[in-house]
Amino acid sequence: MKRFSEKYIITKDMQWEVLGGGVSRKFLGYDNQIMMVRVKFEKGALGSPHQHFHTQATFCVSGKFEFEIDGVKQIVEAGDGVYIEPNLLHSAVCLEEGELIDTFSPVREDFLSGGEVSYFGDKS
């Protein structure tokens, strides 16, 4: 398995990977230590409650989302950021179509394996 991305990731040349439930993604760069992913949400798409041992930092590029982290809800809009400590239960609902940039450390091996992402379900 390739352990790092290309040096330049030109997203206009990439297809969106459809994850289901109104969610798609593009990998923006990764190695063993870090991964950055562009995630597109249709209105009503849900990232159901889940947790992982990775640290996650998210930047809201566009749209509006309701995040819930460790039982605390917050509306996040374009220009806002989110920090999620390892192993905290978290979720998001897309209130207005938009895009997020998710960054994980270490790399999300489960994303690279090509397996199904279980926490993106049917849209509400």
mmCIF file of C-alpha atoms in Angstrom:
data_model
loop_
_atom_site.group_PDB
_atom_site.id
_atom_site.type_symbol
_atom_site.label_atom_id
_atom_site.label_comp_id
_atom_site.label_asym_id
_atom_site.label_seq_id
_atom_site.Cartn_x
_atom_site.Cartn_y
_atom_site.Cartn_z
ATOM 1 C CA MET A 1 0.000 0.000 0.000
ATOM 2 C CA LYS A 2 1.237 3.477 -0.849
ATOM 3 C CA ARG A 3 2.156 5.276 2.373
ATOM 4 C CA PHE A 4 2.034 8.875 1.171
ATOM 5 C CA SER A 5 0.166 11.038 -1.307
ATOM 6 C CA GLU A 6 1.479 12.925 -4.286
ATOM 7 C CA LYS A 7 3.196 16.236 -3.522
ATOM 8 C CA TYR A 8 0.553 18.217 -5.413
ATOM 9 C CA ILE A 9 -3.092 17.244 -5.351
ATOM 10 C CA ILE A 10 -5.013 19.010 -8.126
ATOM 11 C CA THR A 11 -8.638 18.542 -7.130
ATOM 12 C CA LYS A 12 -10.168 19.643 -10.440
ATOM 13 C CA ASP A 13 -8.608 16.507 -11.946
ATOM 14 C CA MET A 14 -10.108 14.216 -9.290
ATOM 15 C CA GLN A 15 -13.472 12.497 -9.077
ATOM 16 C CA TRP A 16 -15.458 12.737 -5.851
ATOM 17 C CA GLU A 17 -15.574 9.433 -3.952
ATOM 18 C CA VAL A 18 -19.255 8.953 -3.094
ATOM 19 C CA LEU A 19 -19.657 7.651 0.459
ATOM 20 C CA GLY A 20 -23.463 7.541 0.521
ATOM 21 C CA GLY A 21 -26.047 9.517 2.414
ATOM 22 C CA GLY A 22 -25.241 12.718 0.529
ATOM 23 C CA VAL A 23 -21.528 12.722 1.437
ATOM 24 C CA SER A 24 -18.518 12.635 -0.926
ATOM 25 C CA ARG A 25 -14.776 13.140 -0.398
ATOM 26 C CA LYS A 26 -11.402 13.814 -1.988
ATOM 27 C CA PHE A 27 -8.066 13.079 -0.310
ATOM 28 C CA LEU A 28 -5.900 16.223 -0.209
ATOM 29 C CA GLY A 29 -2.702 14.721 1.195
ATOM 30 C CA TYR A 30 -1.442 12.168 3.683
ATOM 31 C CA ASP A 31 1.467 10.220 5.097
ATOM 32 C CA ASN A 32 1.797 8.126 8.262
ATOM 33 C CA GLN A 33 1.449 11.169 10.510
ATOM 34 C CA ILE A 34 -1.340 13.260 9.004
ATOM 35 C CA MET A 35 -4.248 13.189 6.555
ATOM 36 C CA MET A 36 -6.323 15.992 5.027
ATOM 37 C CA VAL A 37 -9.675 15.277 3.364
ATOM 38 C CA ARG A 38 -12.147 17.532 1.546
ATOM 39 C CA VAL A 39 -15.693 16.404 2.354
ATOM 40 C CA LYS A 40 -18.818 17.583 0.510
ATOM 41 C CA PHE A 41 -22.248 17.354 2.181
ATOM 42 C CA GLU A 42 -25.717 17.725 0.722
ATOM 43 C CA LYS A 43 -28.305 19.411 2.945
ATOM 44 C CA GLY A 44 -29.577 16.902 5.498
ATOM 45 C CA ALA A 45 -26.533 14.609 5.249
ATOM 46 C CA LEU A 46 -25.522 13.091 8.556
ATOM 47 C CA GLY A 47 -22.224 12.032 10.042
ATOM 48 C CA SER A 48 -23.761 9.801 12.709
ATOM 49 C CA PRO A 49 -22.204 9.594 16.190
ATOM 50 C CA HIS A 50 -18.793 7.908 16.130
ATOM 51 C CA GLN A 51 -15.386 8.099 17.747
ATOM 52 C CA HIS A 52 -11.818 7.273 16.770
ATOM 53 C CA PHE A 53 -8.366 7.472 18.328
ATOM 54 C CA HIS A 54 -7.261 10.149 15.857
ATOM 55 C CA THR A 55 -7.026 13.842 16.675
ATOM 56 C CA GLN A 56 -9.275 15.753 14.252
ATOM 57 C CA ALA A 57 -9.282 19.407 13.226
ATOM 58 C CA THR A 58 -11.966 20.567 10.783
ATOM 59 C CA PHE A 59 -12.329 23.795 8.803
ATOM 60 C CA CYS A 60 -15.755 24.757 7.450
ATOM 61 C CA VAL A 61 -15.232 25.973 3.877
ATOM 62 C CA SER A 62 -18.905 26.571 3.098
ATOM 63 C CA GLY A 63 -22.404 25.743 4.302
ATOM 64 C CA LYS A 64 -23.748 25.353 7.812
ATOM 65 C CA PHE A 65 -23.426 22.338 10.114
ATOM 66 C CA GLU A 66 -24.579 21.354 13.579
ATOM 67 C CA PHE A 67 -21.744 19.513 15.304
ATOM 68 C CA GLU A 68 -22.095 17.621 18.557
ATOM 69 C CA ILE A 69 -18.901 16.777 20.443
ATOM 70 C CA ASP A 70 -19.041 14.943 23.760
ATOM 71 C CA GLY A 71 -22.679 16.002 24.244
ATOM 72 C CA VAL A 72 -22.180 19.696 23.378
ATOM 73 C CA LYS A 73 -23.860 21.069 20.226
ATOM 74 C CA GLN A 74 -22.602 24.017 18.173
ATOM 75 C CA ILE A 75 -23.597 25.554 14.831
ATOM 76 C CA VAL A 76 -20.551 25.928 12.556
ATOM 77 C CA GLU A 77 -20.481 28.075 9.396
ATOM 78 C CA ALA A 78 -17.991 29.040 6.681
ATOM 79 C CA GLY A 79 -14.734 30.200 8.235
ATOM 80 C CA ASP A 80 -15.235 28.345 11.541
ATOM 81 C CA GLY A 81 -13.049 25.568 12.901
ATOM 82 C CA VAL A 82 -13.663 22.491 15.033
ATOM 83 C CA TYR A 83 -11.196 20.552 17.205
ATOM 84 C CA ILE A 84 -12.023 16.998 18.284
ATOM 85 C CA GLU A 85 -9.845 15.265 20.845
ATOM 86 C CA PRO A 86 -9.129 11.549 20.391
ATOM 87 C CA ASN A 87 -11.908 9.144 21.409
ATOM 88 C CA LEU A 88 -14.628 11.780 21.904
ATOM 89 C CA LEU A 89 -18.047 10.830 20.570
ATOM 90 C CA HIS A 90 -18.969 13.293 17.811
ATOM 91 C CA SER A 91 -21.418 13.811 14.960
ATOM 92 C CA ALA A 92 -22.519 16.426 12.434
ATOM 93 C CA VAL A 93 -25.687 17.279 10.524
ATOM 94 C CA CYS A 94 -25.488 19.417 7.387
ATOM 95 C CA LEU A 95 -28.020 22.253 7.705
ATOM 96 C CA GLU A 96 -27.004 23.990 4.441
ATOM 97 C CA GLU A 97 -25.078 22.262 1.634
ATOM 98 C CA GLY A 98 -21.365 22.741 2.165
ATOM 99 C CA GLU A 99 -17.803 21.484 2.390
ATOM 100 C CA LEU A 100 -15.457 20.701 5.249
ATOM 101 C CA ILE A 101 -11.706 20.151 5.317
ATOM 102 C CA ASP A 102 -10.988 17.382 7.835
ATOM 103 C CA THR A 103 -7.452 16.849 9.109
ATOM 104 C CA PHE A 104 -6.524 13.753 11.107
ATOM 105 C CA SER A 105 -3.438 12.660 12.998
ATOM 106 C CA PRO A 106 -2.278 9.998 12.585
ATOM 107 C CA VAL A 107 -3.435 8.978 9.113
ATOM 108 C CA ARG A 108 -6.880 7.323 8.872
ATOM 109 C CA GLU A 109 -5.798 3.842 7.774
ATOM 110 C CA ASP A 110 -9.471 2.846 7.566
ATOM 111 C CA PHE A 111 -10.012 5.505 4.874
ATOM 112 C CA LEU A 112 -7.094 4.244 2.774
ATOM 113 C CA SER A 113 -8.166 0.604 2.970
ATOM 114 C CA GLY A 114 -11.102 1.324 0.655
ATOM 115 C CA GLY A 115 -13.649 -0.022 3.110
ATOM 116 C CA GLU A 116 -17.076 1.475 3.625
ATOM 117 C CA VAL A 117 -17.373 4.442 5.986
ATOM 118 C CA SER A 118 -20.044 3.290 8.422
ATOM 119 C CA TYR A 119 -21.030 6.628 9.977
ATOM 120 C CA PHE A 120 -22.409 8.332 6.853
ATOM 121 C CA GLY A 121 -25.999 7.183 6.676
ATOM 122 C CA ASP A 122 -29.130 8.090 4.805
ATOM 123 C CA LYS A 123 -30.021 11.757 4.740
ATOM 124 C CA SER A 124 -32.623 12.875 7.258
#
